Amino acid sequence: MFARMKFGQRIRLEEAACLVNHRIDIADQFINYKALKRLVRCIRHCITGDQGNQNHATIDPLEENFKSTVMNEIRKIDRVFFKTERECWNYFFIELYPRYLEVTRYSQERNSVPELPAHRAALATVQSDLTLLIERLNNMRRYALINTIAVMKISKKHDKHIPSSQLMQTAVMAALPGRSFFD
């Protein structure tokens, strides 16, 4: 399905899937790829628009704006991922795991006694909640992956279209290690 789709469309579909699949907490937290593409076009136009006359007074602030916007987007992705990951771990260790231990302890204590309907229901609830947690973690993995690709693609697009002394892709690659969504 994604083979012929442009990346901007793909990221918008992923954002829409967040709304459809009740992942609303991260729906508006994706990298603003469209705005970053506009910035690249604007910088490129400043470079090539005036018959090759580069106005560094105009280009330099735009370049700095682009770089700071990309770095802010990386920080936003990191904050969202770290917060959600912490919520998932807290939910697992504080709520889900103790319930699991209680249900399994009950099963071990009453090994010879037939399971009660309430016990089966409690076990089914724990299994269902664990499945939802795993789904949320998979959604976060997808979120991290699509946003990492977006950051890499926009920095590559910048470097391809804007000949500058500073390569954006190098700066982005230096900013990613140590981020919660990247490691």
mmCIF file of C-alpha atoms in Angstrom:
data_model
loop_
_atom_site.group_PDB
_atom_site.id
_atom_site.type_symbol
_atom_site.label_atom_id
_atom_site.label_comp_id
_atom_site.label_asym_id
_atom_site.label_seq_id
_atom_site.Cartn_x
_atom_site.Cartn_y
_atom_site.Cartn_z
ATOM 1 C CA MET A 1 0.000 0.000 0.000
ATOM 2 C CA PHE A 2 2.782 2.469 0.909
ATOM 3 C CA ALA A 3 5.073 1.572 -1.997
ATOM 4 C CA ARG A 4 3.884 4.360 -4.299
ATOM 5 C CA MET A 5 2.801 6.792 -1.657
ATOM 6 C CA LYS A 6 4.738 9.973 -0.987
ATOM 7 C CA PHE A 7 6.111 10.229 2.517
ATOM 8 C CA GLY A 8 4.000 13.272 3.418
ATOM 9 C CA GLN A 9 0.871 11.258 2.637
ATOM 10 C CA ARG A 10 2.150 8.325 4.652
ATOM 11 C CA ILE A 11 2.760 10.400 7.761
ATOM 12 C CA ARG A 12 -0.702 11.989 7.455
ATOM 13 C CA LEU A 13 -2.234 8.502 7.188
ATOM 14 C CA GLU A 14 -0.373 7.438 10.322
ATOM 15 C CA GLU A 15 -1.704 10.494 12.160
ATOM 16 C CA ALA A 16 -5.236 9.673 10.962
ATOM 17 C CA ALA A 17 -4.802 6.073 12.120
ATOM 18 C CA CYS A 18 -4.104 7.431 15.589
ATOM 19 C CA LEU A 19 -7.537 9.003 15.662
ATOM 20 C CA VAL A 20 -9.307 5.959 14.224
ATOM 21 C CA ASN A 21 -7.542 3.471 16.475
ATOM 22 C CA HIS A 22 -8.038 5.518 19.661
ATOM 23 C CA ARG A 23 -4.395 6.537 19.859
ATOM 24 C CA ILE A 24 -5.562 10.117 20.276
ATOM 25 C CA ASP A 25 -2.883 10.901 22.852
ATOM 26 C CA ILE A 26 -0.225 10.987 20.100
ATOM 27 C CA ALA A 27 -2.319 12.043 17.088
ATOM 28 C CA ASP A 28 -1.163 15.666 17.088
ATOM 29 C CA GLN A 29 2.370 14.893 18.218
ATOM 30 C CA PHE A 30 3.902 13.805 14.905
ATOM 31 C CA ILE A 31 6.638 15.813 13.250
ATOM 32 C CA ASN A 32 5.237 18.649 11.152
ATOM 33 C CA TYR A 33 6.763 17.336 7.937
ATOM 34 C CA LYS A 34 4.661 19.581 5.705
ATOM 35 C CA ALA A 35 5.791 22.761 7.475
ATOM 36 C CA LEU A 36 9.420 21.664 7.327
ATOM 37 C CA LYS A 37 9.098 20.985 3.584
ATOM 38 C CA ARG A 38 7.723 24.506 3.172
ATOM 39 C CA LEU A 39 10.740 25.909 5.007
ATOM 40 C CA VAL A 40 13.092 23.983 2.692
ATOM 41 C CA ARG A 41 11.221 25.359 -0.351
ATOM 42 C CA CYS A 42 11.354 28.873 1.065
ATOM 43 C CA ILE A 43 15.108 28.691 1.658
ATOM 44 C CA ARG A 44 15.680 27.174 -1.781
ATOM 45 C CA HIS A 45 13.594 29.961 -3.352
ATOM 46 C CA CYS A 46 15.673 32.591 -1.543
ATOM 47 C CA ILE A 47 18.812 31.002 -2.951
ATOM 48 C CA THR A 48 17.648 30.473 -6.529
ATOM 49 C CA GLY A 49 14.853 33.025 -6.883
ATOM 50 C CA ASP A 50 16.881 36.188 -7.382
ATOM 51 C CA GLN A 51 18.820 35.125 -10.491
ATOM 52 C CA GLY A 52 21.394 33.378 -8.357
ATOM 53 C CA ASN A 53 21.995 36.385 -6.081
ATOM 54 C CA GLN A 54 22.160 34.889 -2.645
ATOM 55 C CA ASN A 55 21.020 37.243 0.054
ATOM 56 C CA HIS A 56 22.696 35.820 3.158
ATOM 57 C CA ALA A 57 20.829 38.317 5.327
ATOM 58 C CA THR A 58 17.622 36.511 4.303
ATOM 59 C CA ILE A 59 18.967 32.964 4.023
ATOM 60 C CA ASP A 60 20.855 32.736 7.334
ATOM 61 C CA PRO A 61 17.822 33.434 9.578
ATOM 62 C CA LEU A 62 15.757 30.970 7.531
ATOM 63 C CA GLU A 63 18.473 28.326 7.865
ATOM 64 C CA GLU A 64 18.656 28.932 11.608
ATOM 65 C CA ASN A 65 14.859 28.775 11.835
ATOM 66 C CA PHE A 66 14.855 25.464 9.954
ATOM 67 C CA LYS A 67 17.532 23.968 12.185
ATOM 68 C CA SER A 68 15.864 25.091 15.412
ATOM 69 C CA THR A 69 12.479 23.839 14.169
ATOM 70 C CA VAL A 70 13.910 20.391 13.370
ATOM 71 C CA MET A 71 15.630 20.223 16.765
ATOM 72 C CA ASN A 72 12.392 21.310 18.498
ATOM 73 C CA GLU A 73 10.535 18.570 16.639
ATOM 74 C CA ILE A 74 13.114 16.011 17.796
ATOM 75 C CA ARG A 75 12.669 17.201 21.393
ATOM 76 C CA LYS A 76 8.872 17.007 21.030
ATOM 77 C CA ILE A 77 9.043 13.429 19.748
ATOM 78 C CA ASP A 78 11.389 12.531 22.594
ATOM 79 C CA ARG A 79 9.103 14.070 25.253
ATOM 80 C CA VAL A 80 6.011 12.309 23.913
ATOM 81 C CA PHE A 81 7.766 8.961 23.623
ATOM 82 C CA PHE A 82 9.394 9.218 27.074
ATOM 83 C CA LYS A 83 6.111 10.252 28.743
ATOM 84 C CA THR A 84 4.107 7.490 27.080
ATOM 85 C CA GLU A 85 6.767 4.874 27.736
ATOM 86 C CA ARG A 86 6.841 5.848 31.423
ATOM 87 C CA GLU A 87 3.031 5.662 31.594
ATOM 88 C CA CYS A 88 3.118 2.169 30.071
ATOM 89 C CA TRP A 89 5.772 0.921 32.484
ATOM 90 C CA ASN A 90 3.973 2.450 35.476
ATOM 91 C CA TYR A 91 0.696 0.899 34.394
ATOM 92 C CA PHE A 92 2.367 -2.493 33.997
ATOM 93 C CA PHE A 93 4.283 -2.528 37.298
ATOM 94 C CA ILE A 94 1.749 -0.702 39.483
ATOM 95 C CA GLU A 95 -1.553 -2.049 38.165
ATOM 96 C CA LEU A 96 -1.276 -4.921 35.722
ATOM 97 C CA TYR A 97 1.521 -7.057 37.140
ATOM 98 C CA PRO A 98 0.095 -7.151 40.709
ATOM 99 C CA ARG A 99 -3.293 -8.227 39.292
ATOM 100 C CA TYR A 100 -1.536 -10.914 37.246
ATOM 101 C CA LEU A 101 0.282 -12.193 40.344
ATOM 102 C CA GLU A 102 -2.964 -12.282 42.297
ATOM 103 C CA VAL A 103 -4.772 -14.257 39.601
ATOM 104 C CA THR A 104 -1.912 -16.718 39.102
ATOM 105 C CA ARG A 105 -1.452 -17.149 42.861
ATOM 106 C CA TYR A 106 -5.132 -18.019 43.117
ATOM 107 C CA SER A 107 -4.660 -20.601 40.338
ATOM 108 C CA GLN A 108 -1.663 -22.172 42.055
ATOM 109 C CA GLU A 109 -3.372 -22.311 45.461
ATOM 110 C CA ARG A 110 -6.465 -23.977 44.047
ATOM 111 C CA ASN A 111 -4.759 -26.308 41.643
ATOM 112 C CA SER A 112 -7.091 -29.181 42.447
ATOM 113 C CA VAL A 113 -10.261 -27.059 42.719
ATOM 114 C CA PRO A 114 -12.106 -26.205 39.469
ATOM 115 C CA GLU A 115 -11.738 -22.566 38.449
ATOM 116 C CA LEU A 116 -14.554 -20.273 39.423
ATOM 117 C CA PRO A 117 -16.240 -18.093 36.791
ATOM 118 C CA ALA A 118 -15.021 -14.987 38.640
ATOM 119 C CA HIS A 119 -11.447 -16.266 38.427
ATOM 120 C CA ARG A 120 -11.762 -16.930 34.698
ATOM 121 C CA ALA A 121 -13.194 -13.450 34.216
ATOM 122 C CA ALA A 122 -10.324 -11.880 36.199
ATOM 123 C CA LEU A 123 -7.767 -13.823 34.160
ATOM 124 C CA ALA A 124 -9.466 -12.793 30.907
ATOM 125 C CA THR A 125 -9.416 -9.143 32.027
ATOM 126 C CA VAL A 126 -5.697 -9.297 32.827
ATOM 127 C CA GLN A 127 -4.994 -10.915 29.452
ATOM 128 C CA SER A 128 -7.103 -8.303 27.659
ATOM 129 C CA ASP A 129 -5.371 -5.445 29.482
ATOM 130 C CA LEU A 130 -1.969 -6.930 28.685
ATOM 131 C CA THR A 131 -2.939 -7.176 25.003
ATOM 132 C CA LEU A 132 -3.964 -3.499 25.026
ATOM 133 C CA LEU A 133 -0.672 -2.543 26.659
ATOM 134 C CA ILE A 134 1.286 -4.472 24.028
ATOM 135 C CA GLU A 135 -0.745 -2.742 21.301
ATOM 136 C CA ARG A 136 0.047 0.644 22.823
ATOM 137 C CA LEU A 137 3.765 -0.203 22.944
ATOM 138 C CA ASN A 138 3.629 -1.290 19.293
ATOM 139 C CA ASN A 139 1.924 2.005 18.426
ATOM 140 C CA MET A 140 4.734 3.865 20.176
ATOM 141 C CA ARG A 141 7.278 1.862 18.201
ATOM 142 C CA ARG A 142 5.486 2.880 14.985
ATOM 143 C CA TYR A 143 5.369 6.492 16.197
ATOM 144 C CA ALA A 144 9.109 6.502 16.873
ATOM 145 C CA LEU A 145 9.916 4.872 13.547
ATOM 146 C CA ILE A 146 7.784 7.131 11.334
ATOM 147 C CA ASN A 147 9.051 10.266 13.096
ATOM 148 C CA THR A 148 12.685 9.168 12.906
ATOM 149 C CA ILE A 149 12.250 8.534 9.188
ATOM 150 C CA ALA A 150 10.601 11.953 8.822
ATOM 151 C CA VAL A 151 13.489 13.736 10.525
ATOM 152 C CA MET A 152 16.019 11.891 8.376
ATOM 153 C CA LYS A 153 14.088 12.520 5.152
ATOM 154 C CA ILE A 154 13.601 16.236 5.776
ATOM 155 C CA SER A 155 17.272 16.710 6.657
ATOM 156 C CA LYS A 156 18.273 14.811 3.516
ATOM 157 C CA LYS A 157 15.881 16.951 1.459
ATOM 158 C CA HIS A 158 17.418 20.068 3.011
ATOM 159 C CA ASP A 159 20.963 18.961 2.165
ATOM 160 C CA LYS A 160 19.981 18.008 -1.385
ATOM 161 C CA HIS A 161 18.240 21.277 -2.228
ATOM 162 C CA ILE A 162 20.219 23.771 -0.180
ATOM 163 C CA PRO A 163 23.966 23.914 -0.644
ATOM 164 C CA SER A 164 25.193 25.188 2.677
ATOM 165 C CA SER A 165 28.297 24.940 4.747
ATOM 166 C CA GLN A 166 26.454 22.983 7.429
ATOM 167 C CA LEU A 167 24.913 19.654 6.511
ATOM 168 C CA MET A 168 21.612 19.198 8.301
ATOM 169 C CA GLN A 169 21.734 15.420 8.157
ATOM 170 C CA THR A 170 24.969 15.410 10.164
ATOM 171 C CA ALA A 171 23.428 17.650 12.833
ATOM 172 C CA VAL A 172 20.319 15.458 13.018
ATOM 173 C CA MET A 173 22.352 12.269 13.291
ATOM 174 C CA ALA A 174 24.313 13.829 16.134
ATOM 175 C CA ALA A 175 21.077 14.837 17.931
ATOM 176 C CA LEU A 176 19.370 11.416 17.779
ATOM 177 C CA PRO A 177 21.578 9.145 19.923
ATOM 178 C CA GLY A 178 20.520 9.236 23.553
ATOM 179 C CA ARG A 179 16.921 10.091 22.728
ATOM 180 C CA SER A 180 14.364 7.781 24.295
ATOM 181 C CA PHE A 181 12.668 7.076 20.959
ATOM 182 C CA PHE A 182 15.922 6.348 19.155
ATOM 183 C CA ASP A 183 17.924 4.096 21.480
#
